[in-house]
CSV table of C-alpha atoms (C1' of nucleotides) in Angstrom, one decimal:
chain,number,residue,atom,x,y,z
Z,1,UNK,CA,11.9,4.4,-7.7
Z,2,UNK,CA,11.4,7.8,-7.6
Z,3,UNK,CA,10.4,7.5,-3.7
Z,4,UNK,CA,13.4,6.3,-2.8
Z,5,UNK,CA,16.0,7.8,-3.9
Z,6,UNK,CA,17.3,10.0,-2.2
Z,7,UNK,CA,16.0,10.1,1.3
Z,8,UNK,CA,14.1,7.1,2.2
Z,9,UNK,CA,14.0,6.3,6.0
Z,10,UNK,CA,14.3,2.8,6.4
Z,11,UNK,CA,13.2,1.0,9.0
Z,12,UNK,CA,16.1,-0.6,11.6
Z,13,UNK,CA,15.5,-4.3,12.8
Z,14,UNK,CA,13.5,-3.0,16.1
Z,15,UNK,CA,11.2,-1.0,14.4
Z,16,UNK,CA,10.8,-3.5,11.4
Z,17,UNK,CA,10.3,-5.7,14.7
Z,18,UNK,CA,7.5,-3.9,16.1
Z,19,UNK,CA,5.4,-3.2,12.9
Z,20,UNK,CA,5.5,-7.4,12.5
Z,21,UNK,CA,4.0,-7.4,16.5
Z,22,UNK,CA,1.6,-4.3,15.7
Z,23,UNK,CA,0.4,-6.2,12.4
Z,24,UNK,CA,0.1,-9.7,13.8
Z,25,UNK,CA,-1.6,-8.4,17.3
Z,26,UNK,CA,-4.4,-6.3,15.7
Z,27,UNK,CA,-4.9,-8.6,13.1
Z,28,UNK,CA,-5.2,-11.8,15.1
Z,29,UNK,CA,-7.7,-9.8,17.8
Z,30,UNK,CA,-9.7,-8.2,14.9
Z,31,UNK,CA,-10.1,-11.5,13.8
Z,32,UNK,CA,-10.7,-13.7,17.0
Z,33,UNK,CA,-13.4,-10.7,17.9
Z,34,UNK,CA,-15.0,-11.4,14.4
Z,35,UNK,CA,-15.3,-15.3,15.1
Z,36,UNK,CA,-16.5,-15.0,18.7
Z,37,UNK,CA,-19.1,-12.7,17.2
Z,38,UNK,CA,-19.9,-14.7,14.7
Z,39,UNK,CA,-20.3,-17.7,16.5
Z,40,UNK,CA,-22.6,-16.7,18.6
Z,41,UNK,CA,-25.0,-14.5,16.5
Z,42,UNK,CA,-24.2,-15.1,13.0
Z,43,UNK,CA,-23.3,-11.1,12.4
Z,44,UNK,CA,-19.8,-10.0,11.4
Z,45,UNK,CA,-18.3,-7.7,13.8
Z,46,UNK,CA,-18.8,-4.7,11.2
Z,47,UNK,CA,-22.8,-5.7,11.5
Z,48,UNK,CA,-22.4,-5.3,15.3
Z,49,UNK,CA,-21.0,-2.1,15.4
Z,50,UNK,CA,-23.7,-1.1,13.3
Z,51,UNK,CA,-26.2,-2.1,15.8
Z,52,UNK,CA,-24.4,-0.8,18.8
Z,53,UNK,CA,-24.4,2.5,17.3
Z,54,UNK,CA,-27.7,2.8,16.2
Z,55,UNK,CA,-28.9,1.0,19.3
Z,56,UNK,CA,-27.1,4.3,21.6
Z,57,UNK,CA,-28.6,7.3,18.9
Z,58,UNK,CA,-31.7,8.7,19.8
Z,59,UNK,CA,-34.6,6.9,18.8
Z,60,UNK,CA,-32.3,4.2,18.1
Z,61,UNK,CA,-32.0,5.7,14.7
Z,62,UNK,CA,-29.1,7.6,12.9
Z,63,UNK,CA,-28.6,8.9,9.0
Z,64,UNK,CA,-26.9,6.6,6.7
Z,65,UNK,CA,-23.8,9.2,6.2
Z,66,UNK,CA,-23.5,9.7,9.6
Z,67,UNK,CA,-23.7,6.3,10.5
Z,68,UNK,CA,-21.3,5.5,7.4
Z,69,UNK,CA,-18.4,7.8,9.7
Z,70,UNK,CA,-19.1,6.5,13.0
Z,71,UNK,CA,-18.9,2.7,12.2
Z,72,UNK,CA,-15.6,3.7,9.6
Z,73,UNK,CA,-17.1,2.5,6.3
Z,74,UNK,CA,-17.8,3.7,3.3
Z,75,UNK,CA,-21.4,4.8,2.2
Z,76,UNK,CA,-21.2,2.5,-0.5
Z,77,UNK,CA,-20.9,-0.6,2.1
Z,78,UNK,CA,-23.4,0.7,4.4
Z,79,UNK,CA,-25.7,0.7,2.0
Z,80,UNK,CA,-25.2,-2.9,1.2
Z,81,UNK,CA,-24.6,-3.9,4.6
Z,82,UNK,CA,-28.1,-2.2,5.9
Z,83,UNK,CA,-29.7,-3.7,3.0
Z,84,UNK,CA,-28.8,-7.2,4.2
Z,85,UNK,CA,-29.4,-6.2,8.2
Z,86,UNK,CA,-33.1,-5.1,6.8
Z,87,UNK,CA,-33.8,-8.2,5.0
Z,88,UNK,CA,-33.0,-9.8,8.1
Z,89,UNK,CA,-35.2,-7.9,9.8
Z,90,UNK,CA,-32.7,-6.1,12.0
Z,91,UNK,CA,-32.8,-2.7,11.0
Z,92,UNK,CA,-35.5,-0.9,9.0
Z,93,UNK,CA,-35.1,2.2,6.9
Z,94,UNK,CA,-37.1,5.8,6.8
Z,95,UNK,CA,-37.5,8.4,4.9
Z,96,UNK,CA,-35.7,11.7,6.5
Z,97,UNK,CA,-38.3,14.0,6.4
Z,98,UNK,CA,-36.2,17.3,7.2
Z,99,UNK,CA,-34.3,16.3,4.1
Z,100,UNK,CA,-35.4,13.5,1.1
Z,101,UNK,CA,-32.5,13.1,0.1
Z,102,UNK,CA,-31.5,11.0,3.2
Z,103,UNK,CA,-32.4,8.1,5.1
Z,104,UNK,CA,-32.6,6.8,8.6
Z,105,UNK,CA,-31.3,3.5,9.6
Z,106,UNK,CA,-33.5,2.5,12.6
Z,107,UNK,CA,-32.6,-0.1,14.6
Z,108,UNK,CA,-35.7,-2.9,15.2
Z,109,UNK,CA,-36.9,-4.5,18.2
Z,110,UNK,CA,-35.5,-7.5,16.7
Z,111,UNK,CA,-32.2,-5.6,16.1
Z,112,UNK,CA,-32.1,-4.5,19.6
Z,113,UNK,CA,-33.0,-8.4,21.0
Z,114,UNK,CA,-30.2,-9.6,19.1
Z,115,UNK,CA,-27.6,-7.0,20.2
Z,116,UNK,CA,-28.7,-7.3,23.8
Z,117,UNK,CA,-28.2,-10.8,23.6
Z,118,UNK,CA,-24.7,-10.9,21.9
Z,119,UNK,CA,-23.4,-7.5,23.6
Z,120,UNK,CA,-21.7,-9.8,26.4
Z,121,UNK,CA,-20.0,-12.0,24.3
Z,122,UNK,CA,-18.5,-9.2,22.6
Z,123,UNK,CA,-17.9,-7.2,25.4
Z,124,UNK,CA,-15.7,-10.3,27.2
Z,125,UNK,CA,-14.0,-10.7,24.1
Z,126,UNK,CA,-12.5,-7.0,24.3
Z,127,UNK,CA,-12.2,-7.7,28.3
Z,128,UNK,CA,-10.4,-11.5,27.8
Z,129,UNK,CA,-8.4,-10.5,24.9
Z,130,UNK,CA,-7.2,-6.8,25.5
Z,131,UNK,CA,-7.9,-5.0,29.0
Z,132,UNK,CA,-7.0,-8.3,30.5
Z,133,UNK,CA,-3.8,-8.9,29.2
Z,134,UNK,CA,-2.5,-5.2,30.0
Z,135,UNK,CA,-1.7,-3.7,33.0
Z,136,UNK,CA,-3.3,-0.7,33.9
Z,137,UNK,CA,-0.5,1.7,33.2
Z,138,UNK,CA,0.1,-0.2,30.0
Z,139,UNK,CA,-3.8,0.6,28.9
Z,140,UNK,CA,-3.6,4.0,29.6
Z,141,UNK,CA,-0.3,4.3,27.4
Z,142,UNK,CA,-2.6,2.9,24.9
Z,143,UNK,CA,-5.0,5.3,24.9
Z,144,UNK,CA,-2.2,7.9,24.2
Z,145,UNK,CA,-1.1,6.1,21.6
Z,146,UNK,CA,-4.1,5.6,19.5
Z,147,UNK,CA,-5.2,8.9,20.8
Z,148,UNK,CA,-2.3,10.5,18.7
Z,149,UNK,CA,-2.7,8.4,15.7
Z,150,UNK,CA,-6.2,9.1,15.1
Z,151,UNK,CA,-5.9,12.7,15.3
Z,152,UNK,CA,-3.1,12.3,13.1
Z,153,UNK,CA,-4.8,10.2,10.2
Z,154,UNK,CA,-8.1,12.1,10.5
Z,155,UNK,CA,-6.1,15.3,9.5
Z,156,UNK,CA,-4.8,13.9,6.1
Z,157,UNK,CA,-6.1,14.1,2.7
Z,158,UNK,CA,-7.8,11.7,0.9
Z,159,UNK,CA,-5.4,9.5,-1.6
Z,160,UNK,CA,-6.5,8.4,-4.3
Z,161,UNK,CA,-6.5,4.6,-5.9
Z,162,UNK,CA,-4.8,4.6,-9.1
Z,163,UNK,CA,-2.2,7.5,-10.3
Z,164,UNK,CA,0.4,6.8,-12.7
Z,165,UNK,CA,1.5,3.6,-11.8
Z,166,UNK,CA,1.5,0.9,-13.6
Z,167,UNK,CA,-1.1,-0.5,-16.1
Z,168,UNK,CA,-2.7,-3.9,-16.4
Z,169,UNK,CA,-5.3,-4.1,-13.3
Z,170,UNK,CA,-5.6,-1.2,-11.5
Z,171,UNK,CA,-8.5,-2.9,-9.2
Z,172,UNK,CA,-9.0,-3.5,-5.1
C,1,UNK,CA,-25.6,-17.0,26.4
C,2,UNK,CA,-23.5,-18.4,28.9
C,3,UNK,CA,-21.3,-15.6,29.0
C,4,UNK,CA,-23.9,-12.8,29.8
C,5,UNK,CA,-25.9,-15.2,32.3
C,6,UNK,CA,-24.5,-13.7,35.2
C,7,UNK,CA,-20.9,-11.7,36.1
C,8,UNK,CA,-20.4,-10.3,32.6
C,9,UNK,CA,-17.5,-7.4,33.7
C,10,UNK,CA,-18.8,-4.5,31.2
C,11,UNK,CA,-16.9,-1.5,30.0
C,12,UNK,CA,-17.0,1.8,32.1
C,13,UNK,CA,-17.0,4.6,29.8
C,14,UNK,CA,-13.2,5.3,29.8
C,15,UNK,CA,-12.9,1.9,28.1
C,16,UNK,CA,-15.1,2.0,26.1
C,17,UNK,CA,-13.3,5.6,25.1
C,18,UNK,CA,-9.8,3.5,24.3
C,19,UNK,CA,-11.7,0.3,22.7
C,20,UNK,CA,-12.9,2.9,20.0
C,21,UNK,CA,-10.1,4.8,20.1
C,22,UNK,CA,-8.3,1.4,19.0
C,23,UNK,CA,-11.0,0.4,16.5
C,24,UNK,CA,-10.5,4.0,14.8
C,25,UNK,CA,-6.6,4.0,14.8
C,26,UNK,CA,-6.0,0.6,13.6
C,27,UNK,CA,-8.8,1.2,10.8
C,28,UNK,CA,-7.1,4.0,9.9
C,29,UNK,CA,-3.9,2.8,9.7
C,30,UNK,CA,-4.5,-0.1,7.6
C,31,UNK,CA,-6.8,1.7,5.4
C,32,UNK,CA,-4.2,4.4,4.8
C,33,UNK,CA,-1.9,1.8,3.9
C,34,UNK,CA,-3.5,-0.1,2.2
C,35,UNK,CA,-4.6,2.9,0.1
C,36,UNK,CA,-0.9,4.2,-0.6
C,37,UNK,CA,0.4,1.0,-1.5
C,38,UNK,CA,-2.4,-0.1,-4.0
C,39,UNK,CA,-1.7,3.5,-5.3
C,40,UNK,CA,1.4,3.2,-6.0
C,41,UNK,CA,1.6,-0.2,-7.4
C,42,UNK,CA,-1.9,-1.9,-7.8
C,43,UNK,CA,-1.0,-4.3,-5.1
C,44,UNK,CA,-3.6,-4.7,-1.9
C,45,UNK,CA,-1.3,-4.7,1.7
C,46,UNK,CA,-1.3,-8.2,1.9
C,47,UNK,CA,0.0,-9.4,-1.5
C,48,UNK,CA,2.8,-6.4,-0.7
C,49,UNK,CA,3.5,-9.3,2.5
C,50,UNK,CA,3.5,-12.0,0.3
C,51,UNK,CA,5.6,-10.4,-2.1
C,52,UNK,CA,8.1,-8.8,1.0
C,53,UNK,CA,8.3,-12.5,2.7
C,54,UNK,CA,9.3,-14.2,-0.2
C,55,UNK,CA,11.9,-12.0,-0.6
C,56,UNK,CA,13.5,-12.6,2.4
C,57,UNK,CA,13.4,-16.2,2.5
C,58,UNK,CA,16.0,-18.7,1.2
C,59,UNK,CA,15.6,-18.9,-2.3
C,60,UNK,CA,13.1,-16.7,-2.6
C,61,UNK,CA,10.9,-19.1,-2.1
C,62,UNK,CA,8.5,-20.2,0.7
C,63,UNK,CA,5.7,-23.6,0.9
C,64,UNK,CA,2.2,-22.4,0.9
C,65,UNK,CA,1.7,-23.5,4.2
C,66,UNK,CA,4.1,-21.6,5.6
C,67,UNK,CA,3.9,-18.3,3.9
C,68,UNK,CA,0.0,-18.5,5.1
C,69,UNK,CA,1.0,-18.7,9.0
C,70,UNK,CA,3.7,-15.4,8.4
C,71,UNK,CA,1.3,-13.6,6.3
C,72,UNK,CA,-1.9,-14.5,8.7
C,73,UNK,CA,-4.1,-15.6,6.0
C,74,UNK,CA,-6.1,-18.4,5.5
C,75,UNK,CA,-4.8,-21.3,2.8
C,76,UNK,CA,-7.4,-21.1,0.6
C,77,UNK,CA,-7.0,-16.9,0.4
C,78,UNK,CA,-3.3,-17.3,0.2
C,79,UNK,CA,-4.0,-20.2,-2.7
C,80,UNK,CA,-6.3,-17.3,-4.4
C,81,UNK,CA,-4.3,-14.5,-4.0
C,82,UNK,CA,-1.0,-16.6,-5.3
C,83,UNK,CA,-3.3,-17.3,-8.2
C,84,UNK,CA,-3.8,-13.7,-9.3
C,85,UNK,CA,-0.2,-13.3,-8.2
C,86,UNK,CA,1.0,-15.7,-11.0
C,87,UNK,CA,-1.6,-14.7,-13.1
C,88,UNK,CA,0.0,-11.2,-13.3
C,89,UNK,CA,3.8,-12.9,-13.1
C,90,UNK,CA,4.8,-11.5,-10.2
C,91,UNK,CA,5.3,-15.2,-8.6
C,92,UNK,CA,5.6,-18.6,-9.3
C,93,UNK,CA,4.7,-21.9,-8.3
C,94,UNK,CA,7.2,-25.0,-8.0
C,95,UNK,CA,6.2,-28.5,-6.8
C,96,UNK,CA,8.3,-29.6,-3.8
C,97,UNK,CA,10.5,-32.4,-4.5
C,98,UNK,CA,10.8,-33.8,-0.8
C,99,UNK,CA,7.0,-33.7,-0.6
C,100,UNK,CA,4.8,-33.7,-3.6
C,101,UNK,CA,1.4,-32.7,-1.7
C,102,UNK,CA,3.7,-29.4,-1.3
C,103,UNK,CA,4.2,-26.5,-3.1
C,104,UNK,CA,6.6,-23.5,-3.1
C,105,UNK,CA,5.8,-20.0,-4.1
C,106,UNK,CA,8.6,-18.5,-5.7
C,107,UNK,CA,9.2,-14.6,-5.8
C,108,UNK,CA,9.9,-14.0,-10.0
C,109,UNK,CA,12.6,-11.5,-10.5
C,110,UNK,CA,9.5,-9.1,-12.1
C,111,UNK,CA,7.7,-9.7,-8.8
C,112,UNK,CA,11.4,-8.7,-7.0
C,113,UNK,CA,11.8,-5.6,-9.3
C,114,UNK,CA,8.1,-4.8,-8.2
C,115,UNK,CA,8.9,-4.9,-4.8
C,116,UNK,CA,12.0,-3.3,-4.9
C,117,UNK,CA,10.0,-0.2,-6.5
C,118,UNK,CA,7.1,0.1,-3.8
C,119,UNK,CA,9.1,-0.9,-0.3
C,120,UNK,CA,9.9,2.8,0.0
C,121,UNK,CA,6.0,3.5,-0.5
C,122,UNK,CA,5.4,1.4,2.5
C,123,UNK,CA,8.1,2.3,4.6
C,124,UNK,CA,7.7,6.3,4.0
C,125,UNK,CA,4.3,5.2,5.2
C,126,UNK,CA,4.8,3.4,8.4
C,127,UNK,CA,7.2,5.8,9.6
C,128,UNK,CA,4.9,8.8,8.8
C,129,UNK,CA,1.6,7.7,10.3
C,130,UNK,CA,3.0,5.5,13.3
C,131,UNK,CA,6.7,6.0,14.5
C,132,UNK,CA,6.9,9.6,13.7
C,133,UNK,CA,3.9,10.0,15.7
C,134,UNK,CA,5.0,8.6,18.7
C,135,UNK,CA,7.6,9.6,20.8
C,136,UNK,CA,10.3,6.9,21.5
C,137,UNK,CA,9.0,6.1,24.6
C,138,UNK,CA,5.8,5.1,23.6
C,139,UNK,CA,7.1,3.4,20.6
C,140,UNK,CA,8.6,0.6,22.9
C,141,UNK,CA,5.5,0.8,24.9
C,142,UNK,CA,3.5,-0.4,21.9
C,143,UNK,CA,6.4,-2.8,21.0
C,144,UNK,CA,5.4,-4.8,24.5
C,145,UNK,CA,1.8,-4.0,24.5
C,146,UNK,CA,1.9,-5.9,21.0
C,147,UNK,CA,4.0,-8.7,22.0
C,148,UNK,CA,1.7,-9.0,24.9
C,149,UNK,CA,-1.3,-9.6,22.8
C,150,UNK,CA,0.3,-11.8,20.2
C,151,UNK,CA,1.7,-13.9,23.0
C,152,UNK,CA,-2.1,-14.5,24.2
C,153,UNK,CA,-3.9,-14.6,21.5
C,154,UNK,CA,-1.5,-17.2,19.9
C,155,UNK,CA,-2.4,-19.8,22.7
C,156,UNK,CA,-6.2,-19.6,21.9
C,157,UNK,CA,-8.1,-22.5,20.5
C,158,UNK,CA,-9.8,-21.9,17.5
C,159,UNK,CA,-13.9,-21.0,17.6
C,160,UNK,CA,-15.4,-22.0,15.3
C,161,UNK,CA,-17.6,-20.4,13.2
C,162,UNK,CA,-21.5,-21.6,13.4
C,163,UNK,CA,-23.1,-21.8,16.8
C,164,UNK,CA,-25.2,-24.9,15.0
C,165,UNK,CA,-23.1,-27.7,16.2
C,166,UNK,CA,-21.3,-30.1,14.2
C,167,UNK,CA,-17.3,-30.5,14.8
C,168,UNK,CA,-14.5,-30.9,13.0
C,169,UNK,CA,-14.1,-28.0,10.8
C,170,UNK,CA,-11.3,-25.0,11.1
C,171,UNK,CA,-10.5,-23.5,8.1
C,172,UNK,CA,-7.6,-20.5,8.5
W,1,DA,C1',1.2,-54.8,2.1
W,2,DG,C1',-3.1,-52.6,3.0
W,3,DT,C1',-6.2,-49.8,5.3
W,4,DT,C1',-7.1,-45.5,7.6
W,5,DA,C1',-6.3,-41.1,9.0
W,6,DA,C1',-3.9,-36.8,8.6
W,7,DC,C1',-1.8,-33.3,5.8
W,8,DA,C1',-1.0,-29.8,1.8
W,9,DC,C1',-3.0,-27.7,-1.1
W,10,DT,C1',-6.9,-26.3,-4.8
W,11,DT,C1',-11.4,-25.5,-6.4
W,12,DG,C1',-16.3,-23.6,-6.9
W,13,DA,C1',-20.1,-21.3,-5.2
W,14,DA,C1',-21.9,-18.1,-2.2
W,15,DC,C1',-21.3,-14.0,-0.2
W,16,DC,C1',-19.1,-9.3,0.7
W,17,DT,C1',-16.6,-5.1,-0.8
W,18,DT,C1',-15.2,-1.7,-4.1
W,19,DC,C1',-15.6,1.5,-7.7
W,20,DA,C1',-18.1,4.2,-10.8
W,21,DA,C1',-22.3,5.6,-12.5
W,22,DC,C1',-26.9,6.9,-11.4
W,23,DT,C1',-31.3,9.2,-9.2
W,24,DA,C1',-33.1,12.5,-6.5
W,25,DT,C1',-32.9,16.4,-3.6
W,26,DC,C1',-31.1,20.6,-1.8
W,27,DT,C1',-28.1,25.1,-2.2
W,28,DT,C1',-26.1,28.9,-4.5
W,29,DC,C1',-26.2,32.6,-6.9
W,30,DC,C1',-27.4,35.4,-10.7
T,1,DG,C1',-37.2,31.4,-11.1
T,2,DG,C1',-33.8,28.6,-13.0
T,3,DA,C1',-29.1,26.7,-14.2
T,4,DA,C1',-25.0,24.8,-12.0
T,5,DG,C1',-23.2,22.3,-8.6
T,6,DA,C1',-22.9,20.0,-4.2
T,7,DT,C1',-25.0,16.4,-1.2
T,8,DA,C1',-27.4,11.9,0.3
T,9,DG,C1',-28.0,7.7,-0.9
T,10,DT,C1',-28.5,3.5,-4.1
T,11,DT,C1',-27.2,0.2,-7.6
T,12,DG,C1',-24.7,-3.2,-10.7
T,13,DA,C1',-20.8,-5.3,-12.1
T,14,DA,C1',-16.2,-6.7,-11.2
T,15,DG,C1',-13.4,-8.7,-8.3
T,16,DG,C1',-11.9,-10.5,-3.5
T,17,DT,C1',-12.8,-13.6,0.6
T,18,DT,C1',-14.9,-17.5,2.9
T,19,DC,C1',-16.5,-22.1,3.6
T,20,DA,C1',-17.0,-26.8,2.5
T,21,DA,C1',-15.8,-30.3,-0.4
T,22,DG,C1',-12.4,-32.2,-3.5
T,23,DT,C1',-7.6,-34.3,-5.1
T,24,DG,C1',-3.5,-36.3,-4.3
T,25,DT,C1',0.3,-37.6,-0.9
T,26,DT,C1',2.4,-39.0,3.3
T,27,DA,C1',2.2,-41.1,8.0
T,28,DA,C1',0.6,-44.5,11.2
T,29,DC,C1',-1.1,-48.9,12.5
T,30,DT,C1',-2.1,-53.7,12.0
DNA sequence: AGTTAACACTTGAACCTTCAACTATCTTCC
DNA sequence: GGAAGATAGTTGAAGGTTCAAGTGTTAACT
């Protein structure tokens, strides 16, 4: 309603076009990536990037809200997600002794067997399913592209879940 | 296992620079979207999709099985998701009268009014954090960077899930 | 016709994610 | 030093997603 009234710009058939391709390309890799992963290890593809990261900090260890931003969750999730990773005996936590509020997650010789073993089926996947299929002009247009869009969504404010809307379930 | 044996082709670091610049934009994007739209309505970006396909089909009105493929969602998440749909009478079901193991979901005129009332929402959206970001150039060299990937990743077999044997499975 | 397999969905249980509320620590500033 | 507020992280409950197993229907073969 009130979005729309006066100026809304629609989208023409060739953009409305493109969004379909952009939606159905990064979902069907995000999700052929997850299953390849899986596969072979058991870990989503959230619980790898978890490992890669910690596996690359010094002392293969980072603090939970920095490793919250790098791997693009929220803290809330991390936590659960470490929780499970450390009753599997991936990852292990410490006490920050700097400052007790926080945490290290540190990344276990275990952790680190398991990455090392299923980094190459994760790295062919990104190989097979994206460099691959591009040529090389095409991959650095990509990086252009995603190199604008991130610096534009990192600049904008937070939105909130539920405003005015409607009422009944308000949830997600 | 095999994969890593021997020639694994790794990332060099500008790669690996545009693989994360691709994991952060696409997060982003969906994330903001998905954030804007459940804002503004209480609907999650997919059961906007549902809603938005049904809309343009004949009738309003699209078999499960169908409406699963366009949306790229498994059939038992689309049979959920229809559930809370109808639950919250924003669709319907009808059986199929040519085949009775089918079923249509049908878009409810509160479901269309609904619709109507966010699409500007998610237009406003698309436009603002992707097209209007890009200039037109690169906007059709995402369009065949997309099509690109869709085209490939369309052919693939499906993996299957659990390393531990067994065949014949294959949900999604 | 009758058996067997394939298909179109649904269901329940297990698991994961989200949100809001909570604990504990650190910072500010008077 | 102490109150007020910000920060780091965890937790539980509510709800969403996944997998495997189930129901009923159609197709295929004999």
């Amino acid at each position: 309603m009130m979005a729309g009234m006066t100026g809304t710009r629609w989208l023409d058939t060739s953009e409305q076009c493109i969004w379909r391709s952009y939606l159905a390309a990064t979902s069907l890799l995000e999700d052929r990536l997850d299953r390849e992963i899986s596969a072979a290890s058991g870990l989503s593809v959230i619980e790898y990037g978890i490992l890669a990261h910690l596996s690359e900090a010094e002392g293969r260890r980072m603090r939970m809200s920095a490793l919250a931003d790098t791997v693009l969750v929220s803290k809330s999730r991390l936590s659960h997600q470490v929780a499970r990773l450390e009753r599997d005996g991936h990852v292990r936590r410490e006490v920050c002794p700097d400052d007790r509020r926080g945490a290290f997650a540190v990344l276990t010789d275990e952790g680190y067997e398991l990455l090392v073993s299923i980094a190459p089926v994760h790295v062919d996947g990104v190989r097979t399913h994206l460099f691959d299929q591009l040529e090389p002009e095409q991959v650095q247009q990509l990086a252009e592209i995603t190199r604008r869009l991130v610096a534009h969504l990192r600049e904008l404010p937070e939105v909130v879940r539920c405003p005015s809307a409607r009422s009944g379930a308000g949830a997600k």
